[in-house]
Coordinates of C-alpha atoms in Angstrom, one line a residue:
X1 CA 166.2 -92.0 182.0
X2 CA 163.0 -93.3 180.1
X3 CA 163.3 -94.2 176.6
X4 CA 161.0 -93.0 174.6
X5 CA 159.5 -95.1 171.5
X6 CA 157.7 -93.3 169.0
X7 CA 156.6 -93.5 165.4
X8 CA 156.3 -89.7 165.0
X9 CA 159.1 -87.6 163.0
X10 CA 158.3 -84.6 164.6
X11 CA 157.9 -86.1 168.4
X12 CA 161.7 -87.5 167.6
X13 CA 163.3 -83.8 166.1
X14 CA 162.0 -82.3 169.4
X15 CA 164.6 -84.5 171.5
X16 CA 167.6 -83.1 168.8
X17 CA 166.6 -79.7 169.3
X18 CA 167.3 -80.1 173.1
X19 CA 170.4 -82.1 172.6
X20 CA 169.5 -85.1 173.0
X21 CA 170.1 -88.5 171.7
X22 CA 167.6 -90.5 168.9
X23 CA 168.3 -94.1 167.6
X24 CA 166.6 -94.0 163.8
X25 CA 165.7 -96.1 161.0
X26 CA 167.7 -96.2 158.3
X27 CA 167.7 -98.0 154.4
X28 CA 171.1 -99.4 156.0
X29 CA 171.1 -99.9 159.8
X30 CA 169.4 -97.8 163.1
X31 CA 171.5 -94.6 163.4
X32 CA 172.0 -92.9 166.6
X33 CA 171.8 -89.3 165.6
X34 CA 172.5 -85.7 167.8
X35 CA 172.5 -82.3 166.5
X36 CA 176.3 -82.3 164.6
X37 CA 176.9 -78.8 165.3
X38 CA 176.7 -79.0 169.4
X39 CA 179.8 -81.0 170.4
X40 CA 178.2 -81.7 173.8
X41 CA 175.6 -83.5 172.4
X42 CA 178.0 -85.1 169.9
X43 CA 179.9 -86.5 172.7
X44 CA 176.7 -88.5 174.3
X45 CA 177.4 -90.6 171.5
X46 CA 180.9 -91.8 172.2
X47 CA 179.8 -91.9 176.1
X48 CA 176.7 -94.3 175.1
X49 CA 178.1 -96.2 172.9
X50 CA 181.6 -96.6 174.5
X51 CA 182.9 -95.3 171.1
X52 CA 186.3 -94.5 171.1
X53 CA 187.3 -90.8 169.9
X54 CA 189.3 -90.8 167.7
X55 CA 186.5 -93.1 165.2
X56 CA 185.0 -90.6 163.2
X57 CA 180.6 -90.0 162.8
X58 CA 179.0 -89.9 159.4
X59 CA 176.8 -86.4 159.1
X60 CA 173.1 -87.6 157.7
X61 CA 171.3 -84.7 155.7
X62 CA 167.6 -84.5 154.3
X63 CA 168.8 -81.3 151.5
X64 CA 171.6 -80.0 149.0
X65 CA 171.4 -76.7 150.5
X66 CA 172.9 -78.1 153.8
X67 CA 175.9 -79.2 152.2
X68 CA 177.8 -75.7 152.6
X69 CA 177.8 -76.2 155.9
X70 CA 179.1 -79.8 155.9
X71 CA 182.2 -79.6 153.5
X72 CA 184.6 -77.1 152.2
X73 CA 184.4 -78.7 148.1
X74 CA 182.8 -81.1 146.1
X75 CA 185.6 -82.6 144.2
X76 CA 184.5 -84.1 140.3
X77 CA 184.1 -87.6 141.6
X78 CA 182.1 -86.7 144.5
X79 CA 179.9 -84.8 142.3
X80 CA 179.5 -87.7 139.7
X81 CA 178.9 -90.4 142.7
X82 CA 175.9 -88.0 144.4
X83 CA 174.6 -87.2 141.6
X84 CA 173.8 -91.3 141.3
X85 CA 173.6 -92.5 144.4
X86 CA 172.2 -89.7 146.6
X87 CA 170.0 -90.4 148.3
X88 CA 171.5 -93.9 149.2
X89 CA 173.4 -96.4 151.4
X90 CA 176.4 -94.2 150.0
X91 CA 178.7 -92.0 152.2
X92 CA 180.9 -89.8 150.4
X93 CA 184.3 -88.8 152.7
X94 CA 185.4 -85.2 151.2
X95 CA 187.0 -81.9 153.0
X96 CA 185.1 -80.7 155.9
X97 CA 183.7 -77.2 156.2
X98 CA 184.9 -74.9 159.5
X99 CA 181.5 -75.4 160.9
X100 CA 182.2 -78.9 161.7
X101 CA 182.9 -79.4 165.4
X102 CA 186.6 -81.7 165.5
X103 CA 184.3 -83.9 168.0
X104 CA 182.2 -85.2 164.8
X105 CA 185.7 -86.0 162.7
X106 CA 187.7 -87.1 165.5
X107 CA 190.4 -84.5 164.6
X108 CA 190.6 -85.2 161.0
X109 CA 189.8 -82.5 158.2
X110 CA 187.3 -84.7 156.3
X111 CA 184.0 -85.4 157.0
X112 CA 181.5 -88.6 156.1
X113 CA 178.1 -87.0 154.3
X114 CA 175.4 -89.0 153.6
X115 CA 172.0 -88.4 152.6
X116 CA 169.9 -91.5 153.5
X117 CA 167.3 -92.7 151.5
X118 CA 164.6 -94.0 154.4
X119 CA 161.6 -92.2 153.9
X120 CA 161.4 -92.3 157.5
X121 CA 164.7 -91.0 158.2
X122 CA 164.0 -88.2 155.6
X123 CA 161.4 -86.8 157.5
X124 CA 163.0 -87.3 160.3
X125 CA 166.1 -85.3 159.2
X126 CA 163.8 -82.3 157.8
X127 CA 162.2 -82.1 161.0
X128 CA 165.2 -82.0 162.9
X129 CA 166.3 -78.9 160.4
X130 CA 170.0 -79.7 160.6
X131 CA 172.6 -82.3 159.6
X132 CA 172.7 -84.8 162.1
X133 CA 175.9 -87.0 163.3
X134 CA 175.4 -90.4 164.0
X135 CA 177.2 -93.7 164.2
X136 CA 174.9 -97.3 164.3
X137 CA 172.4 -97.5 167.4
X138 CA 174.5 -100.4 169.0
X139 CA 176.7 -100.8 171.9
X140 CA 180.8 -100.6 170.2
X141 CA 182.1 -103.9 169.4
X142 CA 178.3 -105.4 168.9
X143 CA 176.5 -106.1 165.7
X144 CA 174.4 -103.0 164.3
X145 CA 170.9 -102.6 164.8
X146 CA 168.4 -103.5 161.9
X147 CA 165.3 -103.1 163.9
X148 CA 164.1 -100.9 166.9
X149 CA 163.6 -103.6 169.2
X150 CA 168.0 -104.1 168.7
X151 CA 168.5 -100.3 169.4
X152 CA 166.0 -100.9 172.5
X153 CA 168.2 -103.7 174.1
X154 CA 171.3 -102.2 173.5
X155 CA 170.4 -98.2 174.7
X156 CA 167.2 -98.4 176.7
X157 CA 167.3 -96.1 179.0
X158 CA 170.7 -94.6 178.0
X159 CA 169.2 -92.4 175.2
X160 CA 166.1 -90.0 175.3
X161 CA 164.1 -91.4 172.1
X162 CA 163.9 -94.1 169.4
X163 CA 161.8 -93.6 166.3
X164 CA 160.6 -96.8 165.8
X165 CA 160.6 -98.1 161.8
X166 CA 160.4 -101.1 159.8
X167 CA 163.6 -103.6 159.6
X168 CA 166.4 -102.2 157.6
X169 CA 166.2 -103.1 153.9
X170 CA 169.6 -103.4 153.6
X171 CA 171.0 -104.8 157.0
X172 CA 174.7 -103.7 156.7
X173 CA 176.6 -99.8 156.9
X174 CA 176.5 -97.9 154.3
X175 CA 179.7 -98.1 151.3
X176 CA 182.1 -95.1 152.5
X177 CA 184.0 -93.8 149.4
X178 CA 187.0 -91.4 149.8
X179 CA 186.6 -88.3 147.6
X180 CA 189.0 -86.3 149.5
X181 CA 192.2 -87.8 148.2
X182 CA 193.4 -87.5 144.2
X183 CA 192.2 -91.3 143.6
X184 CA 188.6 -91.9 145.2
X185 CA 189.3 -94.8 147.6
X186 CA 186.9 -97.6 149.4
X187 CA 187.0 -97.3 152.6
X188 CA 184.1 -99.5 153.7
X189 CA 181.9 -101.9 151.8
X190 CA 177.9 -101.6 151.4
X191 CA 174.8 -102.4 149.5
X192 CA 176.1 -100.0 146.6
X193 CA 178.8 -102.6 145.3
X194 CA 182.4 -101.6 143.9
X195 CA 181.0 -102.7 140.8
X196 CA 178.8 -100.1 140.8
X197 CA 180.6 -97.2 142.0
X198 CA 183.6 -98.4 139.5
X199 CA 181.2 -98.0 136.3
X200 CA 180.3 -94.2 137.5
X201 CA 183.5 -93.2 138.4
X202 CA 186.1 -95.7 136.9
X203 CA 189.4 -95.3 138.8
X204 CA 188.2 -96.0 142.6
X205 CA 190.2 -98.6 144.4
X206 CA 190.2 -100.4 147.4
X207 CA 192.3 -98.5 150.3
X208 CA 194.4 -100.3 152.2
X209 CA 195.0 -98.7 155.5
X210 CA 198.6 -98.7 157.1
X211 CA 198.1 -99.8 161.1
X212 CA 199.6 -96.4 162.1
X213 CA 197.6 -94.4 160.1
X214 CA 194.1 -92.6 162.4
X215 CA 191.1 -94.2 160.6
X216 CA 188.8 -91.9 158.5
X217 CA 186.2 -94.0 158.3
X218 CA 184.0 -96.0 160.9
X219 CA 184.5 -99.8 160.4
X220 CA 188.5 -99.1 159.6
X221 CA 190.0 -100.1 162.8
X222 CA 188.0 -100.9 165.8
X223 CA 186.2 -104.4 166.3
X224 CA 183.0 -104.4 164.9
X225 CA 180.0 -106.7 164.2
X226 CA 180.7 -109.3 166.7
X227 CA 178.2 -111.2 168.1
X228 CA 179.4 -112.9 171.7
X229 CA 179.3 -116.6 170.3
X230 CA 182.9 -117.9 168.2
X231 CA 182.7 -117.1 164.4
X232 CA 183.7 -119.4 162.1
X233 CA 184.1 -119.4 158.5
X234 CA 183.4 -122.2 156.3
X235 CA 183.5 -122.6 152.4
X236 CA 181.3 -125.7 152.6
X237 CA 178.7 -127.4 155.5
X238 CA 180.8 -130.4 154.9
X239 CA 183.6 -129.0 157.4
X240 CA 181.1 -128.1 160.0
X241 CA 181.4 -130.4 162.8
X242 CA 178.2 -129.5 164.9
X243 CA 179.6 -128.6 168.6
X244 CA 176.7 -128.3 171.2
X245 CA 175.4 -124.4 171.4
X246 CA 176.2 -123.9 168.4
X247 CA 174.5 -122.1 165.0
X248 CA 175.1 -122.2 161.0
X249 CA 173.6 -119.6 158.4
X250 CA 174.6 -119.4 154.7
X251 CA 173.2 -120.4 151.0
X252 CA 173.7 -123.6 151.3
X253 CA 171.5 -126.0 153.7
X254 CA 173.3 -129.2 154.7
X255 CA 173.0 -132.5 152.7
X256 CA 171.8 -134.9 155.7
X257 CA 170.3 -134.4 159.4
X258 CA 174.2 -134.8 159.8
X259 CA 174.6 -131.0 160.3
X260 CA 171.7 -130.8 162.4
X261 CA 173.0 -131.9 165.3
X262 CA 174.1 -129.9 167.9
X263 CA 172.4 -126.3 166.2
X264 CA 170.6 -124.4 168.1
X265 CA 169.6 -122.1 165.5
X266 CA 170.1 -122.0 161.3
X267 CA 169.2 -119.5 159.0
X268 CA 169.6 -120.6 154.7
X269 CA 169.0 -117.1 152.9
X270 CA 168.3 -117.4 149.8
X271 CA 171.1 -115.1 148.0
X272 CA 173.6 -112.6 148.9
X273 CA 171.3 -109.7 149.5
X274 CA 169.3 -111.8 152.0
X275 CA 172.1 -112.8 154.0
X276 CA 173.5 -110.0 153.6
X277 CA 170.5 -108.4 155.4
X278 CA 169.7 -111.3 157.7
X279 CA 173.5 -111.4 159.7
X280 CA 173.4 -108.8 161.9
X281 CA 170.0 -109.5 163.5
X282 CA 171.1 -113.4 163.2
X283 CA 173.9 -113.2 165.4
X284 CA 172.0 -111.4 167.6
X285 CA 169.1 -114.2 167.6
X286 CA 172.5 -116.0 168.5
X287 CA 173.6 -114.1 171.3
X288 CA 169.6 -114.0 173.0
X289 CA 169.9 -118.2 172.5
X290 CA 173.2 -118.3 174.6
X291 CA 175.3 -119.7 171.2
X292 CA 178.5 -120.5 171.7
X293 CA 180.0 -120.9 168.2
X294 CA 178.4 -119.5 165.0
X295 CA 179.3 -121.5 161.4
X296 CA 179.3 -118.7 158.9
X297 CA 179.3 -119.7 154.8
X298 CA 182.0 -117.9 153.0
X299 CA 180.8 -116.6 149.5
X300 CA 182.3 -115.0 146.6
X301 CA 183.3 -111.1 146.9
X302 CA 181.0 -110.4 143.9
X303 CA 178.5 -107.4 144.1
X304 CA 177.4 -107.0 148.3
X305 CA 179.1 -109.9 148.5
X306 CA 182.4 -107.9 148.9
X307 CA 180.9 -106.3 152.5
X308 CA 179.8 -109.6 153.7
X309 CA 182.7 -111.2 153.6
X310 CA 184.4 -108.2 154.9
X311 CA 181.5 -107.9 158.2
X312 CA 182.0 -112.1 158.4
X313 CA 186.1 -111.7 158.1
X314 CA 186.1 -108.9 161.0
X315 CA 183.2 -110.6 163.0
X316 CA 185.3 -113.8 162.4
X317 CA 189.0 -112.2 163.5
X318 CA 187.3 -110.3 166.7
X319 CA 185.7 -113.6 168.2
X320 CA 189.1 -115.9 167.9

């Protein structure tokens, strides 16, 4: 199969409509989308990616009026969140409605909604007329795509069509709340910080999952975000000792040409919301150099700095 690469919306919904697979831009990360009410083409997903089934897809949607089709109620904190986020990096886990195939929950009787908020993908997602399920354009286990060129090396010539975009603005998943349950619970990290979801919607908390228990979220159980080199987490570049193919990126640059030694590649973002956006396609820069071990800078769980550290703690655990 040929991979197609195109910058047209429309060119892109035609591959849906015959249930096929399309890797596209997002505000967050490349999604890899099928139509979410054919289960056959929901299950070229898990067979492309290598995506286990029982890890739930997020539905993406371009309209309100799609939403009776997607869940079965809109619970008062559901409401309050979409009504501030929406559209946004924000997905919003509530009942699901009896038109969603089990394939596209893994079983479960909630469903992920999200209504993204890349003018790209909008159009996209009005072309394609219905809601579309889709999990990040990456291989399982491998850091998500922030540009087209990622998607390309990971599924070129496994999927029918990417619609080529700009780089991700945001560079990590979206923040997955749990509106389903009596006490809205974070499931997953994002751009939209708990910060800010707590001052709509005061009493969310973190959920802390039990290992038995089937995920309902993507990010909740399988390993994710892992680059092939060895992470390693460090508060300060004073306890890096360079080793030989190896990498650092983090606020902080190092004091003397000390820490230079040894790296093959270094990235110093500026703040959180640049390295935030920078890690995935850093560790894949990594993985093209052949690096061995990546030093990561831990920061504080402030603002987006709450999903980094949970990407780099994950990323970090699945490499040791």
């Amino acid at each position: 199969m040929e991979t197609k690469l195109t910058r047209s919306p429309k060119v892109a919904a035609q591959f849906i409509s015959k249930n096929e697979l399309v890797a596209f831009p997002t505000e967050t990360v490349f999604g890899l989308g099928a139509n979410l009410f054919e289960p056959r083409a929901v299950e070229k997903i898990f067979l492309v990616k290598g995506r286990p089934s029982d890890n739930p897809l997020i539905a993406h949607f371009s309209h309100f009026s799609e939403l009776d089709l997607l869940v079965k109620k809109i619970t008062p904190s559901a409401e309050k969140l979409i009504e501030q986020f929406f559209p946004g990096p924000l997905t919003i886990v509530l009942p699901k409605s009896k038109y969603v195939p089990d394939v596209v929950s893994a079983g479960l009787p909630t469903i992920g909604i999200r209504m993204p908020s890349n003018p790209l993908a909008h159009d996209f997602l009005k072309e394609c007329g219905v809601a579309i399920a889709a999990p990040s354009a990456n291989l399982s286990g491998k850091p998500s795509a922030t540009t087209w060129e990622a998607a390309l090396k990971d599924l070129n010539g496994k999927i029918s069509c990417i619609l080529k975009g700009e780089p991700t603005l945001h560079g990590l998943e979206s923040t997955i709340i749990d509106c389903s349950t009596h006490t809205p619970l974070l499931l997953r990290s994002g751009a939209i910080s708990l910060e800010e979801l707590q001052h709509v919607v005061s009493d969310i908390q973190i959920y802390k999952p039990s290992k038995t228990e089937a995920p309902k979220s993507p990010g909740m159980k399988y390993r994710h975000y892992a680059p092939n080199a060895r992470i390693i987490l460090v508060h300060d570049t004073s306890e890096i000792q360079p080793l030989s193919n190896s990498a650092y990126i983090g606020l902080h640059d190092f004091n003397s040409d000390f820490g230079l030694i040894g790296l093959m590649a270094k990235r110093i973002c500026n703040n959180q919301k640049e390295y935030a956006s920078s890690l995935f396609h850093f560790f894949r820069e990594c993985d093209e150099l052949g690096v061995k071990t990546i030093y990561c800078e831990r920061i504080s769980s402030n603002g987006i700095g709450l999903a980094l550290m949970d990407r780099l703690e994950k990323a970090a655990k699945s490499t040791h």
